[in-house]
Amino acid sequence: MNDLSRRQFLKNLSLGLGAAALPISFAQAAVIRPRVIVIGGGFAGATAAKYLRLWSNNTVDVILIEPNAIYYSPILSNLVLNGQRQVAQLGFKYDTLAQKYGVQVVRSTAIALNSASRTVKLANGQTLGYERLILAPGVQFKAIPGLNSNKVLHAWKSGNQVQQLRQQLQAMPTGGSFVMSIPKAPYRCPPGPYERACVVADYLKRNQPGSKVIVLDGNPDITVEKDTFNHAFTNTYAGIVQYVPNTILQAVDSNKKVAITSFGDYQASVLNVIPPHQAGGIVRKNGLANSSTGDWANVNPLSYESTAAQGIHIIGDSQGTGQPKAGHIANAEAKVCADAVLRLLSGAQPFQSPVTNSACYSPISADTASWLTAAFAYDPASQSMQLIPASFGASSGASSSNYRKMFEWANSLFSDTFA
Ligand SMILES: Cc1cc2nc3c(=O)[nH]c(=O)nc-3n(C[C@H](O)[C@H](O)[C@H](O)COP(=O)(O)OP(=O)(O)OC[C@H]3O[C@@H](n4cnc5c(N)ncnc54)[C@H](O)[C@@H]3O)c2cc1C
């Protein structure tokens, strides 16, 4: 179907349908189907693609653009560092999305958008038209002078980087220093860096006594679960973890593994730099990162439609609603967005009272974990997502029961996204 006939179909559809409740039935779908393109197959994009197909009763064509055959989950990836998980256990293919739900998966990278002609250009030379476009490219890291991410790993996107950091840790000399740097918030998974400090300390405590973890935090204090991480740093890992707040990483000597900071230089045996984050390149290069800092995409939280371009929706870590940058809530945003896109395609308005929720489990050792959760509701007065105060909760410290529940929670999120 060409772009014109799809548009005409949608026009006809909008004349025929009012504020229909989901699931929407597209009467003429057997003949002509609207097309939604989703860019990025992480927690946000894969969920959106799946639920667009499910909730439209397969009457909307969904194309998922993703360069990688396997998505490696950052969630649980810190457990690779202390040997509790293998990277391969965190990999998900797109076969189920394709075979069970009929998502058309195209292995390529989106390199340019044209919001006027509603087309996406891919690295493989294809140009595809769409009625609605969903961008879910995650984050991109900002440059730091001297930082070579092949030598000084971030391991903040999963897969090879995490595997290599595990190898660097195993090769670390006894009595050495694992120096890690945390960027200023917002970054993906607020407790994640402190969790990493704990599992690395756990590994060193058991395997390399006398070694240290030095945590250089660009933030003035531990950003979340302060009591839990403070207890871990000063009790469980007393004498191993040294926490240094308010430390801005200014440059890196990637060959010598030196972190050059506002507080002086830190020589590392293993240096792990998590650079500051911004929205994925496809968002920024197309003028959609219009937050006040220029890092994130402002969207209408009812539909996740960009405030800078009609017909383009942005979900997951790239969006700038102020909700946490995390996989669980990316999955929730994707469902709000998929629902809104289907309503908009039928000429209806998005649901006016969306609620999203977030959960992070943090391994603290090889058999204990903590958790943090919060829900957000749309506030019509400020037209933004606001924390529901009563929903906010955190575990009182780490426990082995939390550790077991962490896998149940993660498996259910993985299934809801990829299976
Ligand atoms: C150590 C760690 C622990 C974490 N723990 C938790 C947790 O407990 N709970 C939680 O909720 N979250 C957690 N997170 C955060 C979570 O992993 C991220 O917030 C989540 O992955 C964001 O999902 P996303 O879909 O927005 O981005 P991503 O998962 O990064 O997916 C983006 C996808 O887009 C693709 N892409 C990018 N650009 C293009 C393009 N131009 N064309 C096509 N494809 C493109 C990429 O290849 C990638 O597959 C953790 C993160 C880390 C690092």
CSV table of C-alpha atoms and ligand atoms in Angstrom, one decimal, residues 39-45 65-68 71 73-78 94 108-111 136-139 155-157 188-189 192 195-196 281-282 315-318 325-330 358-362 409 413, ligand 1:
chain,number,residue,atom,x,y,z
A,39,ILE,CA,12.7,2.3,15.9
A,40,GLY,CA,14.7,0.4,18.6
A,41,GLY,CA,14.0,-3.1,20.0
A,42,GLY,CA,14.7,-2.6,23.7
A,43,PHE,CA,12.2,-2.7,26.5
A,44,ALA,CA,10.3,0.3,25.1
A,45,GLY,CA,10.3,-0.5,21.4
A,65,ILE,CA,13.8,-1.5,13.1
A,66,GLU,CA,16.7,-2.8,15.1
A,67,PRO,CA,20.3,-3.4,14.1
A,68,ASN,CA,21.0,-6.3,16.5
A,71,TYR,CA,19.0,-7.7,22.6
A,73,SER,CA,19.2,-6.8,28.8
A,74,PRO,CA,21.0,-4.3,30.9
A,75,ILE,CA,18.7,-5.4,33.7
A,76,LEU,CA,20.5,-8.1,35.8
A,77,SER,CA,23.7,-7.4,33.9
A,78,ASN,CA,25.6,-6.4,37.0
A,94,TYR,CA,13.0,-11.0,18.1
A,108,SER,CA,19.0,-2.2,10.2
A,109,THR,CA,19.6,1.2,11.7
A,110,ALA,CA,17.4,4.2,11.1
A,111,ILE,CA,19.6,7.0,9.9
A,136,ALA,CA,12.7,4.0,21.3
A,137,PRO,CA,16.5,4.2,20.7
A,138,GLY,CA,17.5,4.3,24.4
A,139,VAL,CA,20.4,6.5,25.4
A,155,ALA,CA,29.2,-1.7,30.5
A,156,TRP,CA,26.0,0.4,30.8
A,157,LYS,CA,24.7,-1.1,27.6
A,188,ARG,CA,19.4,5.0,33.3
A,189,CYS,CA,18.5,3.0,36.3
A,192,GLY,CA,22.2,0.8,39.1
A,195,GLU,CA,24.3,-1.8,42.8
A,196,ARG,CA,27.4,-2.2,40.6
A,281,GLY,CA,21.2,9.9,18.2
A,282,ILE,CA,18.2,9.5,15.9
A,315,ILE,CA,9.3,6.4,24.6
A,316,GLY,CA,11.8,4.8,27.0
A,317,ASP,CA,15.1,6.3,28.1
A,318,SER,CA,15.0,9.0,25.4
A,325,LYS,CA,14.9,6.0,32.9
A,326,ALA,CA,14.3,2.4,33.5
A,327,GLY,CA,13.2,-0.7,31.6
A,328,HIS,CA,10.1,-1.5,33.7
A,329,ILE,CA,8.7,1.9,33.2
A,330,ALA,CA,9.8,1.9,29.5
A,358,SER,CA,8.6,1.6,37.8
A,359,ALA,CA,10.5,-1.1,39.7
A,360,CYS,CA,14.2,-1.7,40.2
A,361,TYR,CA,15.7,-4.6,42.0
A,362,SER,CA,19.3,-4.2,43.0
A,409,TRP,CA,10.1,-9.9,38.5
A,413,LEU,CA,9.2,-8.2,32.5
B,1,LIG,C1,23.2,-2.3,35.3
B,1,LIG,C2,21.8,-1.9,34.9
B,1,LIG,C3,20.7,-2.4,35.7
B,1,LIG,C4,19.4,-2.0,35.4
B,1,LIG,N1,18.4,-2.4,36.2
B,1,LIG,C5,17.2,-2.0,36.0
B,1,LIG,C6,16.1,-2.4,36.9
B,1,LIG,O1,16.3,-3.1,37.9
B,1,LIG,N2,14.8,-2.0,36.5
B,1,LIG,C7,14.6,-1.3,35.5
B,1,LIG,O2,13.4,-0.9,35.2
B,1,LIG,N3,15.6,-0.8,34.6
B,1,LIG,C8,16.8,-1.2,34.9
B,1,LIG,N4,17.9,-0.7,34.1
B,1,LIG,C9,17.6,0.3,33.0
B,1,LIG,C10,17.1,-0.3,31.7
B,1,LIG,O3,17.9,-1.3,31.2
B,1,LIG,C11,16.9,0.8,30.7
B,1,LIG,O4,16.3,1.9,31.2
B,1,LIG,C12,16.1,0.2,29.5
B,1,LIG,O5,16.9,-0.7,28.8
B,1,LIG,C13,15.7,1.4,28.6
B,1,LIG,O6,14.9,0.8,27.5
B,1,LIG,P1,14.9,1.5,26.1
B,1,LIG,O7,14.1,0.5,25.2
B,1,LIG,O8,14.5,2.9,26.2
B,1,LIG,O9,16.4,1.5,25.6
B,1,LIG,P2,17.4,0.3,25.3
B,1,LIG,O10,17.1,-0.9,26.1
B,1,LIG,O11,18.7,0.8,25.3
B,1,LIG,O12,17.0,-0.2,23.8
B,1,LIG,C14,17.3,0.7,22.7
B,1,LIG,C15,17.4,-0.1,21.4
B,1,LIG,O13,17.3,0.8,20.3
B,1,LIG,C16,18.2,0.4,19.3
B,1,LIG,N5,18.6,1.6,18.5
B,1,LIG,C17,19.2,2.7,18.9
B,1,LIG,N6,19.3,3.6,17.9
B,1,LIG,C18,18.7,3.0,16.8
B,1,LIG,C19,18.5,3.4,15.5
B,1,LIG,N7,18.9,4.6,15.0
B,1,LIG,N8,17.9,2.5,14.6
B,1,LIG,C20,17.4,1.3,15.1
B,1,LIG,N9,17.6,0.9,16.4
B,1,LIG,C21,18.2,1.7,17.2
B,1,LIG,C22,19.4,-0.2,20.1
B,1,LIG,O14,20.2,-1.1,19.4
B,1,LIG,C23,18.7,-0.9,21.3
B,1,LIG,O15,18.4,-2.2,21.0
B,1,LIG,C24,19.2,-1.1,34.3
B,1,LIG,C25,20.2,-0.7,33.5
B,1,LIG,C26,21.5,-1.0,33.8
B,1,LIG,C27,22.6,-0.5,33.0
